[in-house]
mmCIF file of C-alpha atoms and ligand atoms in Angstrom:
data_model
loop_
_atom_site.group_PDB
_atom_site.id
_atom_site.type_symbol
_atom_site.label_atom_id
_atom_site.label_comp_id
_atom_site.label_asym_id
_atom_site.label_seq_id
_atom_site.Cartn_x
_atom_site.Cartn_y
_atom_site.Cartn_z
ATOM 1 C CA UNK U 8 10.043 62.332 3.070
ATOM 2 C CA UNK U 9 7.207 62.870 0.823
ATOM 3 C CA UNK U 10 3.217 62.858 2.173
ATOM 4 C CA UNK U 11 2.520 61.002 -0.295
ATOM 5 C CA UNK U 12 3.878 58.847 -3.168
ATOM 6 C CA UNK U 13 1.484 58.251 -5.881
ATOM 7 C CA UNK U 14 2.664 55.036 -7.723
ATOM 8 C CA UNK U 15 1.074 55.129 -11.483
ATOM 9 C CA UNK U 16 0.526 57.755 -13.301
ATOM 10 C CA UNK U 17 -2.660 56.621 -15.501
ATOM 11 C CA UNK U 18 -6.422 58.113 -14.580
ATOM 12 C CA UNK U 19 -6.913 57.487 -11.081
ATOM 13 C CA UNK U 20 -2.731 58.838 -10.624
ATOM 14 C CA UNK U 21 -2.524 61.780 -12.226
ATOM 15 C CA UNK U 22 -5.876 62.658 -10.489
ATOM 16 C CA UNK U 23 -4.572 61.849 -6.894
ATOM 17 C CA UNK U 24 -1.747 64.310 -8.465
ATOM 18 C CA UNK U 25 -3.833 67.148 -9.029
ATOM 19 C CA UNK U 26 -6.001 66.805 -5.653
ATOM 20 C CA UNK U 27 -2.412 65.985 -4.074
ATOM 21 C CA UNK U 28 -1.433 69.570 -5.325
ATOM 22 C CA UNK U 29 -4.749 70.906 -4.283
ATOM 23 C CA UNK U 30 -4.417 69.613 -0.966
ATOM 24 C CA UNK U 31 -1.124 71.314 -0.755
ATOM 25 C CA UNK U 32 0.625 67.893 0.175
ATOM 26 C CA UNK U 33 3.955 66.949 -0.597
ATOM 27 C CA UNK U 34 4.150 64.026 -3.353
ATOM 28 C CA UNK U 35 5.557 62.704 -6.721
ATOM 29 C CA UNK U 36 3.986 60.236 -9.496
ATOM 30 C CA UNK U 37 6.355 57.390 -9.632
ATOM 31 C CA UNK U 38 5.730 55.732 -13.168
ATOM 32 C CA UNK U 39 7.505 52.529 -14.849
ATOM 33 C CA UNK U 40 5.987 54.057 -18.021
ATOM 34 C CA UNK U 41 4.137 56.843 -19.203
ATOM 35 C CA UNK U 42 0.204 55.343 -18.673
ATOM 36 C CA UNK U 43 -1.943 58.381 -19.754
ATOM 37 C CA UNK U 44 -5.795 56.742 -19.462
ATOM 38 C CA UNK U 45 -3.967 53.705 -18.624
ATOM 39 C CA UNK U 46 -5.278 50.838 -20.667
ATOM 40 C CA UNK U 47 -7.703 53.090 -22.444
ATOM 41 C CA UNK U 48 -4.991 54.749 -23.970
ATOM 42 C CA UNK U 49 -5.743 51.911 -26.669
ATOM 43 C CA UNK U 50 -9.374 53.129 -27.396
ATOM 44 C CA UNK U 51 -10.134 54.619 -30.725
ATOM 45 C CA UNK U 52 -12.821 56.552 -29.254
ATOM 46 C CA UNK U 53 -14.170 56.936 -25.794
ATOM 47 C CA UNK U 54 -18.226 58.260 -25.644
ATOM 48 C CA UNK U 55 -18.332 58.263 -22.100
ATOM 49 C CA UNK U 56 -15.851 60.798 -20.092
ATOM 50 C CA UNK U 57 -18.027 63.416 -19.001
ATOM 51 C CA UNK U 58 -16.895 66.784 -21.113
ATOM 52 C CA UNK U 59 -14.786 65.000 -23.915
ATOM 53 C CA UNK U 60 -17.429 63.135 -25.981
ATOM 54 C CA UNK U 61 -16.147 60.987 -29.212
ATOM 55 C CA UNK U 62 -12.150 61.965 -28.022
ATOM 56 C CA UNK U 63 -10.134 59.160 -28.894
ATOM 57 C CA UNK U 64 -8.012 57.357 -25.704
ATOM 58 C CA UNK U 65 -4.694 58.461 -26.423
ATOM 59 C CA UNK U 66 -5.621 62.423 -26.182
ATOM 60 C CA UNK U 67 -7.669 62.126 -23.325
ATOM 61 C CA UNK U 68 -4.726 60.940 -21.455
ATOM 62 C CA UNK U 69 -2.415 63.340 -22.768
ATOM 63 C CA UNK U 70 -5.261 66.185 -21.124
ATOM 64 C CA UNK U 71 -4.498 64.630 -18.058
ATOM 65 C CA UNK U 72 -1.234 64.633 -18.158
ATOM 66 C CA UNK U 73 -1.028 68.045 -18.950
ATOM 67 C CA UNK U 74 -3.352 69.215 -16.438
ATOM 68 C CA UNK U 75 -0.978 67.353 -13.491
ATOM 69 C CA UNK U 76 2.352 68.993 -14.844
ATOM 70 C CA UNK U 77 0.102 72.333 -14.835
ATOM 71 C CA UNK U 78 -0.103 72.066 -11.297
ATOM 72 C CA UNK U 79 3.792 70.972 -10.402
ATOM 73 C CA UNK U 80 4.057 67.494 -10.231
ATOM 74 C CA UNK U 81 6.987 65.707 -10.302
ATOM 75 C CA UNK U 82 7.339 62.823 -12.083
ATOM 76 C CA UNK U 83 9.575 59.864 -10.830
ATOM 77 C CA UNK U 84 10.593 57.343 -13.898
ATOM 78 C CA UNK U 85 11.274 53.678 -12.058
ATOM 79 C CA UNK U 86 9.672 50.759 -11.251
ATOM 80 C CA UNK U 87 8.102 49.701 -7.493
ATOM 81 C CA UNK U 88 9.479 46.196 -6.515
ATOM 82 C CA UNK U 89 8.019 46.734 -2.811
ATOM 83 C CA UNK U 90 6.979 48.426 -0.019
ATOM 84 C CA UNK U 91 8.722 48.407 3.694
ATOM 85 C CA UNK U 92 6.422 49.943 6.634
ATOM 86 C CA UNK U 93 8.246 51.736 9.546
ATOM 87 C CA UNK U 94 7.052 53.989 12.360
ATOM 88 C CA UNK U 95 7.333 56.927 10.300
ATOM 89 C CA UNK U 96 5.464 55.638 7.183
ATOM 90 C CA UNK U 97 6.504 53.728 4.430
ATOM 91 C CA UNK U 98 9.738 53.230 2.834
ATOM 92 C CA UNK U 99 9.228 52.440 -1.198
ATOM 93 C CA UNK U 100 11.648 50.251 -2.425
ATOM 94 C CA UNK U 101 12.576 50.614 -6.347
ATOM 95 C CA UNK U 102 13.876 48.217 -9.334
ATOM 96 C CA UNK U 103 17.069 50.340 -9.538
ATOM 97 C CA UNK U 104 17.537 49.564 -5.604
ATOM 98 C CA UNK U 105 17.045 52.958 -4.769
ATOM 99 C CA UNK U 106 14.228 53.867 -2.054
ATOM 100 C CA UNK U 107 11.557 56.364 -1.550
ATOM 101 C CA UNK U 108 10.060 57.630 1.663
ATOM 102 C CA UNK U 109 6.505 58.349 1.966
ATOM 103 C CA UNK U 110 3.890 58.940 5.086
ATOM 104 C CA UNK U 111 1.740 57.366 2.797
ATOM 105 C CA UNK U 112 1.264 55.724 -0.576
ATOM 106 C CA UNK U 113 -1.228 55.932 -2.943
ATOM 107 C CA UNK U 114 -1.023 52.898 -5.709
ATOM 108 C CA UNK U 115 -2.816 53.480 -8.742
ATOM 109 C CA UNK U 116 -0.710 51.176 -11.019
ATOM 110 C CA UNK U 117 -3.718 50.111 -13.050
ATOM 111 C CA UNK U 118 -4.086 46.425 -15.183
ATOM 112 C CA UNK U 119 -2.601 44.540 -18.634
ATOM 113 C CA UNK U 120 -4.050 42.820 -20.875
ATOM 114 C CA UNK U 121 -5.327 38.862 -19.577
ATOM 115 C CA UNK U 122 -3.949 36.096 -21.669
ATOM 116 C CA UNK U 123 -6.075 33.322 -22.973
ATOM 117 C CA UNK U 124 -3.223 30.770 -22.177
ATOM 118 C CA UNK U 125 -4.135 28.518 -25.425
ATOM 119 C CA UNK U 126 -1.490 26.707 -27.759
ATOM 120 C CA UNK U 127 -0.149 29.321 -30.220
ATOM 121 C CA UNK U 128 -0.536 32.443 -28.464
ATOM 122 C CA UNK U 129 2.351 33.207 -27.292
ATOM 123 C CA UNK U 130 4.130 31.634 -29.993
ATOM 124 C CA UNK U 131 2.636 33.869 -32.507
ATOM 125 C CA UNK U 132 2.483 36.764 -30.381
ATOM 126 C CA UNK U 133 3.497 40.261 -31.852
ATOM 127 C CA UNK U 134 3.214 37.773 -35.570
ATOM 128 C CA UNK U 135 -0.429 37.638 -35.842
ATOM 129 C CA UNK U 136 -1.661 37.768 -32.348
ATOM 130 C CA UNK U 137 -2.196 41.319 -30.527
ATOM 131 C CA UNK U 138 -4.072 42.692 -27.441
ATOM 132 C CA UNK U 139 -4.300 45.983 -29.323
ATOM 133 C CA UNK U 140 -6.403 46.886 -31.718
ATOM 134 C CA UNK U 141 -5.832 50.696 -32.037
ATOM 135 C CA UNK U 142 -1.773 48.982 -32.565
ATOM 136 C CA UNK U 143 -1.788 46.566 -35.044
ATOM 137 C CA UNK U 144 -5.130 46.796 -36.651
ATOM 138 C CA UNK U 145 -3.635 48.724 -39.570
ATOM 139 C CA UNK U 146 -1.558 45.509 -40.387
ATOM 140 C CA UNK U 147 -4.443 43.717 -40.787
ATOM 141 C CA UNK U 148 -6.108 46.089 -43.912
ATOM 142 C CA UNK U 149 -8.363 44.013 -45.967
ATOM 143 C CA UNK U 150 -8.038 40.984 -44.243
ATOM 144 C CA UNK U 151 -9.625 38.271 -41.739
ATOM 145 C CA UNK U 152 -9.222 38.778 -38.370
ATOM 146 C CA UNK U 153 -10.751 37.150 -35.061
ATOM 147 C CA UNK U 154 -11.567 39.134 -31.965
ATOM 148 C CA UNK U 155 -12.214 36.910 -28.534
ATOM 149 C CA UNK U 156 -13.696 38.281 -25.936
ATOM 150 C CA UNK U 157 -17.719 39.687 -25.063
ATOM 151 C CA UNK U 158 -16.638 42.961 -22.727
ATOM 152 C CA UNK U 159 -16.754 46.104 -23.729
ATOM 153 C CA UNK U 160 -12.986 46.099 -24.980
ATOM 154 C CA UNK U 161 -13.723 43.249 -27.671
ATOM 155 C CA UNK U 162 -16.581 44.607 -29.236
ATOM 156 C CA UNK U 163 -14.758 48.447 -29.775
ATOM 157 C CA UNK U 164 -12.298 46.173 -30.944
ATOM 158 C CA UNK U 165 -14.311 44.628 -33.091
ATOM 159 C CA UNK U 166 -15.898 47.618 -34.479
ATOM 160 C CA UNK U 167 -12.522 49.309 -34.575
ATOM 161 C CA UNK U 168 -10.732 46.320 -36.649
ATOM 162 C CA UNK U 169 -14.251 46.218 -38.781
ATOM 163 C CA UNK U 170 -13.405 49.456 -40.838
ATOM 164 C CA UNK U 171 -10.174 48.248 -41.554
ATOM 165 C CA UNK U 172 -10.195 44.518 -42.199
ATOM 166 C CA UNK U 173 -12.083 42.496 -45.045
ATOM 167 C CA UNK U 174 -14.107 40.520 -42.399
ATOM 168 C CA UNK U 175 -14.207 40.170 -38.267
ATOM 169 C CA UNK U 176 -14.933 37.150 -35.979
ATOM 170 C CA UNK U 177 -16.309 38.403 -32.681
ATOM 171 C CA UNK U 178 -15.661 35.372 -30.753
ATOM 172 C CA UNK U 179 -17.517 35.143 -27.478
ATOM 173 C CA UNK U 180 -18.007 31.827 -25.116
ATOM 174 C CA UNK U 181 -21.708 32.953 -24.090
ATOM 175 C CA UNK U 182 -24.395 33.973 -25.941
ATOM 176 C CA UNK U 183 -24.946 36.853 -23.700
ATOM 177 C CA UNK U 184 -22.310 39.964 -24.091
ATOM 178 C CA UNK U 185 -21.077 42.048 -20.971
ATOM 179 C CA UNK U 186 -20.582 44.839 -23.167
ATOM 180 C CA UNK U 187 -22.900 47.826 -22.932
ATOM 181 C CA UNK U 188 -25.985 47.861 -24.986
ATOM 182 C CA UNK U 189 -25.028 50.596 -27.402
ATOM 183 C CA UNK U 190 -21.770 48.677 -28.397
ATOM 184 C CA UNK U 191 -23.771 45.668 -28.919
ATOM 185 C CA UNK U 192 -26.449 47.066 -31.198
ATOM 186 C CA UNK U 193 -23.719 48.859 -33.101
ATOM 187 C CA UNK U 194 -22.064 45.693 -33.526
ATOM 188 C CA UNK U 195 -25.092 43.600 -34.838
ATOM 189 C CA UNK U 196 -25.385 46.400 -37.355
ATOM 190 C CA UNK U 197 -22.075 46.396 -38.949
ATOM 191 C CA UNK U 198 -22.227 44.044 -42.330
ATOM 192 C CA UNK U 199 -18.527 42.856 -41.956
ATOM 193 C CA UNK U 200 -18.566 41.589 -38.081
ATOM 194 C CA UNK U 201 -19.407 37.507 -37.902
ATOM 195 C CA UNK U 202 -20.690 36.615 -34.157
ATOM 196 C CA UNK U 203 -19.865 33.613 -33.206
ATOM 197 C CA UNK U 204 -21.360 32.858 -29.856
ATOM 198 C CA UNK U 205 -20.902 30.021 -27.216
ATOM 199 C CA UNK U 206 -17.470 28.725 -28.578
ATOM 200 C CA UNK U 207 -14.071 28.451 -26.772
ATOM 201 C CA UNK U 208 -11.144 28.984 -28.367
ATOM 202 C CA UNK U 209 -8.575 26.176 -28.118
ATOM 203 C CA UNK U 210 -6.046 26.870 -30.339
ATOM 204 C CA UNK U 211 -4.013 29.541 -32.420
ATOM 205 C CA UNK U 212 -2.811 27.960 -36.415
ATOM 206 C CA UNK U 213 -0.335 28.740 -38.401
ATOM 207 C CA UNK U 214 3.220 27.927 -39.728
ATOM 208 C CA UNK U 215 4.991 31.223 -40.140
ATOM 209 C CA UNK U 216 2.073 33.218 -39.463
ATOM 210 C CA UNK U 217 -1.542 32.627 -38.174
ATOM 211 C CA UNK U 218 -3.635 31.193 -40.613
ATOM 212 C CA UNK U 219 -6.597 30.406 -37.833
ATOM 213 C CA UNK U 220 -8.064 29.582 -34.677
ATOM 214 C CA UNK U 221 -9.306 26.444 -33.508
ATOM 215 C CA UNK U 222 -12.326 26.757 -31.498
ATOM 216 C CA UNK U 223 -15.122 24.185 -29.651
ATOM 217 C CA UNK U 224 -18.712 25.577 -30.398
ATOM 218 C CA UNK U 225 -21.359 24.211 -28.228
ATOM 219 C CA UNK U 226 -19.148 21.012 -28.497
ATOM 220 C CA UNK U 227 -18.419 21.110 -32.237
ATOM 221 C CA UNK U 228 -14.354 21.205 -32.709
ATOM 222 C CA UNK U 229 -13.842 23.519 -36.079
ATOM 223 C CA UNK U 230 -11.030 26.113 -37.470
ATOM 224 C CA UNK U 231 -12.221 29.901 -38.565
ATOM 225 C CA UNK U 232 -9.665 31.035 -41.745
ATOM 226 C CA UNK U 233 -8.268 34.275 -40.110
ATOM 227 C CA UNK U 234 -4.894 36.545 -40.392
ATOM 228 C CA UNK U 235 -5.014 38.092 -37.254
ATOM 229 C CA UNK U 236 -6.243 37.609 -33.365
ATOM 230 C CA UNK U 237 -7.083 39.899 -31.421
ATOM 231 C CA UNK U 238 -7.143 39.194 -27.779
ATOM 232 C CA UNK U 239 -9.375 41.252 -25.668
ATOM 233 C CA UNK U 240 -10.417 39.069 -22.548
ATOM 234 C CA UNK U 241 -10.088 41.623 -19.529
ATOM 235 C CA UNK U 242 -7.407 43.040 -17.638
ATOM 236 C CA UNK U 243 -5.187 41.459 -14.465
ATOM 237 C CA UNK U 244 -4.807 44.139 -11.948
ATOM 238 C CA UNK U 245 -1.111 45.211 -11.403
ATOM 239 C CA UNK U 246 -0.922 44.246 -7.747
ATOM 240 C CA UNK U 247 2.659 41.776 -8.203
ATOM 241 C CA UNK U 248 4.214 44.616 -5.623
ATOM 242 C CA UNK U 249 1.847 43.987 -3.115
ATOM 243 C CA UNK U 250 0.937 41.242 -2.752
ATOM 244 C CA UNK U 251 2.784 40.706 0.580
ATOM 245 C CA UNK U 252 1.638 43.846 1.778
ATOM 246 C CA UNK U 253 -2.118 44.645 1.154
ATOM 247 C CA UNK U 254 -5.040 42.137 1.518
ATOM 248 C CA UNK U 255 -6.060 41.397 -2.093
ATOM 249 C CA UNK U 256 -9.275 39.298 -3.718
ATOM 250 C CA UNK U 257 -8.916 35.785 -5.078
ATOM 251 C CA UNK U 258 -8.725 37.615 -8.165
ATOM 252 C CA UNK U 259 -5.574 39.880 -7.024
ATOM 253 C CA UNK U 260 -7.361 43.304 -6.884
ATOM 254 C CA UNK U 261 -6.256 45.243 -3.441
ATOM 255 C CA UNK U 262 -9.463 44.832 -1.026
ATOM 256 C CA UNK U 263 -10.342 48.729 -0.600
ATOM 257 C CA UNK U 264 -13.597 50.467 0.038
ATOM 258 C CA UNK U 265 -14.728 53.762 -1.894
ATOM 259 C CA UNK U 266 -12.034 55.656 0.804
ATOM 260 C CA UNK U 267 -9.494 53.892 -0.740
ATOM 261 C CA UNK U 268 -8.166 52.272 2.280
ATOM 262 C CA UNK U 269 -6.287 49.200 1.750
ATOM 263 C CA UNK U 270 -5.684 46.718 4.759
ATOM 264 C CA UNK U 271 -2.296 48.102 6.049
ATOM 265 C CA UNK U 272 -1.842 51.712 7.773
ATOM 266 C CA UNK U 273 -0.859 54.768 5.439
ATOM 267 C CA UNK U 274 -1.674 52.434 2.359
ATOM 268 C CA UNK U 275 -4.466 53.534 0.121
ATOM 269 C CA UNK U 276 -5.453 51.725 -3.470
ATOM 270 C CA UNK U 277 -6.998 53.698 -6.265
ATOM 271 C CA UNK U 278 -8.174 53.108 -9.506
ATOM 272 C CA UNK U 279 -8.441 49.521 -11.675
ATOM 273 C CA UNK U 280 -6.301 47.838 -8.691
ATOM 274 C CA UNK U 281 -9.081 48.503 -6.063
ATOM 275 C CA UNK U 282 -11.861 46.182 -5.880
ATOM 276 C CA UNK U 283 -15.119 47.958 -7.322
ATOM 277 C CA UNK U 284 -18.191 47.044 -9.665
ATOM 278 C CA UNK U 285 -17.443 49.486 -12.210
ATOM 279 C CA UNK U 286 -13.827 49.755 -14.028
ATOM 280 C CA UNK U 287 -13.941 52.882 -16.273
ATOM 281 C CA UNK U 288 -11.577 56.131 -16.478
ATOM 282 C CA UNK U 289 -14.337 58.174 -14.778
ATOM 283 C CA UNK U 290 -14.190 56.018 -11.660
ATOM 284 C CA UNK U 291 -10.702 55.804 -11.637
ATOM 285 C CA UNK U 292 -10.020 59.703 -11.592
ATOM 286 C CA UNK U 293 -13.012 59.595 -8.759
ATOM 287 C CA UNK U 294 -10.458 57.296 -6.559
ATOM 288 C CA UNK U 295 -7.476 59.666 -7.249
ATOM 289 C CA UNK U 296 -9.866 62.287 -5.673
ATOM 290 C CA UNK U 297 -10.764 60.085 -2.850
ATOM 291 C CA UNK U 298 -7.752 58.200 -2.132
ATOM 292 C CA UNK U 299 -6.210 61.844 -0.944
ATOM 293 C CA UNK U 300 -9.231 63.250 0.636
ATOM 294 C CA UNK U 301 -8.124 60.197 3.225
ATOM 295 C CA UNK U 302 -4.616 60.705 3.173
ATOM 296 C CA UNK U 303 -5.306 64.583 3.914
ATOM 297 C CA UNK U 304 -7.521 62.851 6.475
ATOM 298 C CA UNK U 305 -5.288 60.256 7.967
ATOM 299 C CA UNK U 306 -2.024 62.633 8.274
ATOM 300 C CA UNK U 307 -3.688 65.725 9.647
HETATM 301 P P1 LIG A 28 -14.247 42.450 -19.225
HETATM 302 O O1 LIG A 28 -15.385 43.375 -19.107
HETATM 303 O O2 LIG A 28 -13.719 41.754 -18.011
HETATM 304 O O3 LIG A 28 -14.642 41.360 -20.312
HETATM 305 C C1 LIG A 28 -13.790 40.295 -20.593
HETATM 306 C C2 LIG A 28 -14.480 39.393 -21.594
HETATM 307 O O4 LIG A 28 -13.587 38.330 -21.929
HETATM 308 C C3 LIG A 28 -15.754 38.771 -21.041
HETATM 309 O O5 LIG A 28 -16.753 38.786 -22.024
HETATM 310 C C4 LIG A 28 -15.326 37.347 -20.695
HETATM 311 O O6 LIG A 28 -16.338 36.412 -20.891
HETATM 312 C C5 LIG A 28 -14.232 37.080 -21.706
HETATM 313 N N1 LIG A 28 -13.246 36.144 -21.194
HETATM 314 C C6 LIG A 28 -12.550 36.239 -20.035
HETATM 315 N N2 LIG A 28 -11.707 35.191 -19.928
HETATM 316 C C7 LIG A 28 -11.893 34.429 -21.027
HETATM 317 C C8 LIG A 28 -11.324 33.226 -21.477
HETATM 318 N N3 LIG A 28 -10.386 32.580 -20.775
HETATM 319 N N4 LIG A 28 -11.756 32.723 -22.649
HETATM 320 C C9 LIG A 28 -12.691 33.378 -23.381
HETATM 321 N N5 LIG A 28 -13.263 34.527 -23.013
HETATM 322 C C10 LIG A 28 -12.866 35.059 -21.837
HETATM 323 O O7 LIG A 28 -12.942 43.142 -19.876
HETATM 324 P P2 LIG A 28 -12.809 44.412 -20.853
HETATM 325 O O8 LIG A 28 -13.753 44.313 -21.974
HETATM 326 O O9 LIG A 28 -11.374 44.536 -21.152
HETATM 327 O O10 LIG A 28 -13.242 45.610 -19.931
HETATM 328 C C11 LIG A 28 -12.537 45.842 -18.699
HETATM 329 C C12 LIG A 28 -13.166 47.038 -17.991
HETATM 330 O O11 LIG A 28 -12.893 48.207 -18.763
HETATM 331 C C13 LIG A 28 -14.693 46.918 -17.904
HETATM 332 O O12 LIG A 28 -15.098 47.485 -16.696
HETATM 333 C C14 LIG A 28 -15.172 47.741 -19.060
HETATM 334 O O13 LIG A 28 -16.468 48.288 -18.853
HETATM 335 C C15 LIG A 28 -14.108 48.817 -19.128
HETATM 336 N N6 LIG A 28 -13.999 49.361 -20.495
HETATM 337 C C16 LIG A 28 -14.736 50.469 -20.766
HETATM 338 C C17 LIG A 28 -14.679 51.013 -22.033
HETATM 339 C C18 LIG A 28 -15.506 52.215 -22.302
HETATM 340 O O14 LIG A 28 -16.319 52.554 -21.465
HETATM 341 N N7 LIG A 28 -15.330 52.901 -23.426
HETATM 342 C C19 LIG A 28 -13.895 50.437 -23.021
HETATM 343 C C20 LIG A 28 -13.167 49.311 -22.716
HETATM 344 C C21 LIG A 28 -13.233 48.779 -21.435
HETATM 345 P P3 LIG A 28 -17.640 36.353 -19.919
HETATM 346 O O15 LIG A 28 -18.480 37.513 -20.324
HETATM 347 O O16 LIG A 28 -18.214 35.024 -20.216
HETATM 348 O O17 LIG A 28 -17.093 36.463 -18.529
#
């Protein structure tokens, strides 16, 4: 039986892993996939992880990585279908039907992509539409593309896409952006990025490929010409597994304060599962480091 079982193995895992090995606790990284930075893995270029300025996604999770296997961890390839709580701790139950046994868990299985749930998308999916930039941009060389979305994601998508492709929609509903300010002002300033502000998409066009989307602006129903969508509209935490045994949000994120401390005993939720104001790698490797500073606390 294992202290702890760390279930992900993006930021706020592999961090957990290296305080886990710190701590001098027995645990293992269970992973359905290799995650590195998780969803930022899909970042050209990430400004703001303190040390590593202008390194692009992919590498900075490969540091990680590294850095946990430095220290010993074992790595557990399988997918978590549920948890099981006994007097002794917590029995983890896997896809292949084979269980784990934990004291306590640590789940850190991070978020996907959010669908827009229009006609078209997933009809054209992996044919036109995308969720990742950094992926399929390069198919989309000195063409039209549309990005929907106003977060931080869309507009590095955006800017991404724009030194590829002929032209870029930045398709937002408001007229206000939640991305940061620098992204924005960069954005404004690049000659081949179109904003178009307070419009809905509604639909995805096309015969064998995409040849547009159909969008409502401020009421006014009209197509934009375009070769490629990109889909950037937030992430849906990974909770599926849990839902029947943690207390999560209306929105599905595992109610947990900055100790990490979900609503049942021995169970502690770390990184873009928790609820928290601010989603980025840096605050996700800060919950790997808390989430075991209370499982130290809560076994010994
Ligand atoms: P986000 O911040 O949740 O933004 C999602 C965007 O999609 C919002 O602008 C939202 O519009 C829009 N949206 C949501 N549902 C929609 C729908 N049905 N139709 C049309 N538009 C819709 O998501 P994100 O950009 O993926 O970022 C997720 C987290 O990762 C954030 O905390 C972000 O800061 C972080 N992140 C950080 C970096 C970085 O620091 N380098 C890079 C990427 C992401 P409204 O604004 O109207 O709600």
């Amino acid at each position: 039986m294992y202290d702890t079982l760390i279930i992900g193995s993006g930021p706020a895992g592999l961090s957990a892993a290296v305080y886990a090995s710190r701590a001098k606790l027995s645990f293992a990284v269970v992973e359905k996939e290799y995650m590195g930075t998780g969803q930022i893995a899909y970042t050209e270029r990430v400004d703001n992880y303190l040390g590593y300025y202008g390194i692009d996604g992919f590498s900075l999770g490969e540091k990680f990585r590294e850095h946990a296997e430095a220290l010993g961890t074992e790595f557990i390839d399988s997918e978590v279908s549920g948890f099981q709580r006994d007097d002794k701790g917590w029995k983890v139950l896997l896809a292949d039907g084979d269980i784990l046994e934990a004291r306590t868990v640590i789940y850190a299985a991070g978020s996907h992509p959010r669908i827009l749930g229009i006609t078209g998308e997933k009809e054209f999916s992996g044919r036109g539409v995308s969720y990742c930039a950094l992926c399929d941009g390069a198919f989309f060389a000195d063409k039209t593309v549309a990005v929907i979305g106003g977060g931080d994601t869309a507009l590095e998508d955006a800017l991404y896409l724009s030194k590829q492709a002929e032209k870029v929609y930045l398709i937002h509903r408001r007229e206000q952006f939640r991305a940061n300010r620098a992204l924005q002002e960069k954005v404004r300033a690049c000659g081949n990025i179109e904003l178009v502000l307070e419009a809905v998409p509604t639909e995805i066009t096309g015969a064998e490929n995409v040849t547009g989307i159909k969008i409502n602006q401020n009421g006014t129903e009209m197509v934009l010409e375009a070769d490629g969508i990109f889909i950037a509209v937030g992430t849906v935490p990974n909770t599926e597994a849990v839902k029947d045994t943690v207390s999560l949000d209306s929105n599905g994120y595992i109610i947990a304060g900055e100790d990490c401390k979900a609503s049942a005993e021995g169970f502690f939720a770390a990184g873009d599962v928790r609820t928290k104001q601010v989603r980025q790698v840096i605050t996700a490797a800060a919950d790997g480091a808390n989430a075991v500073s209370a499982v130290s606390e809560y076994l010994y």
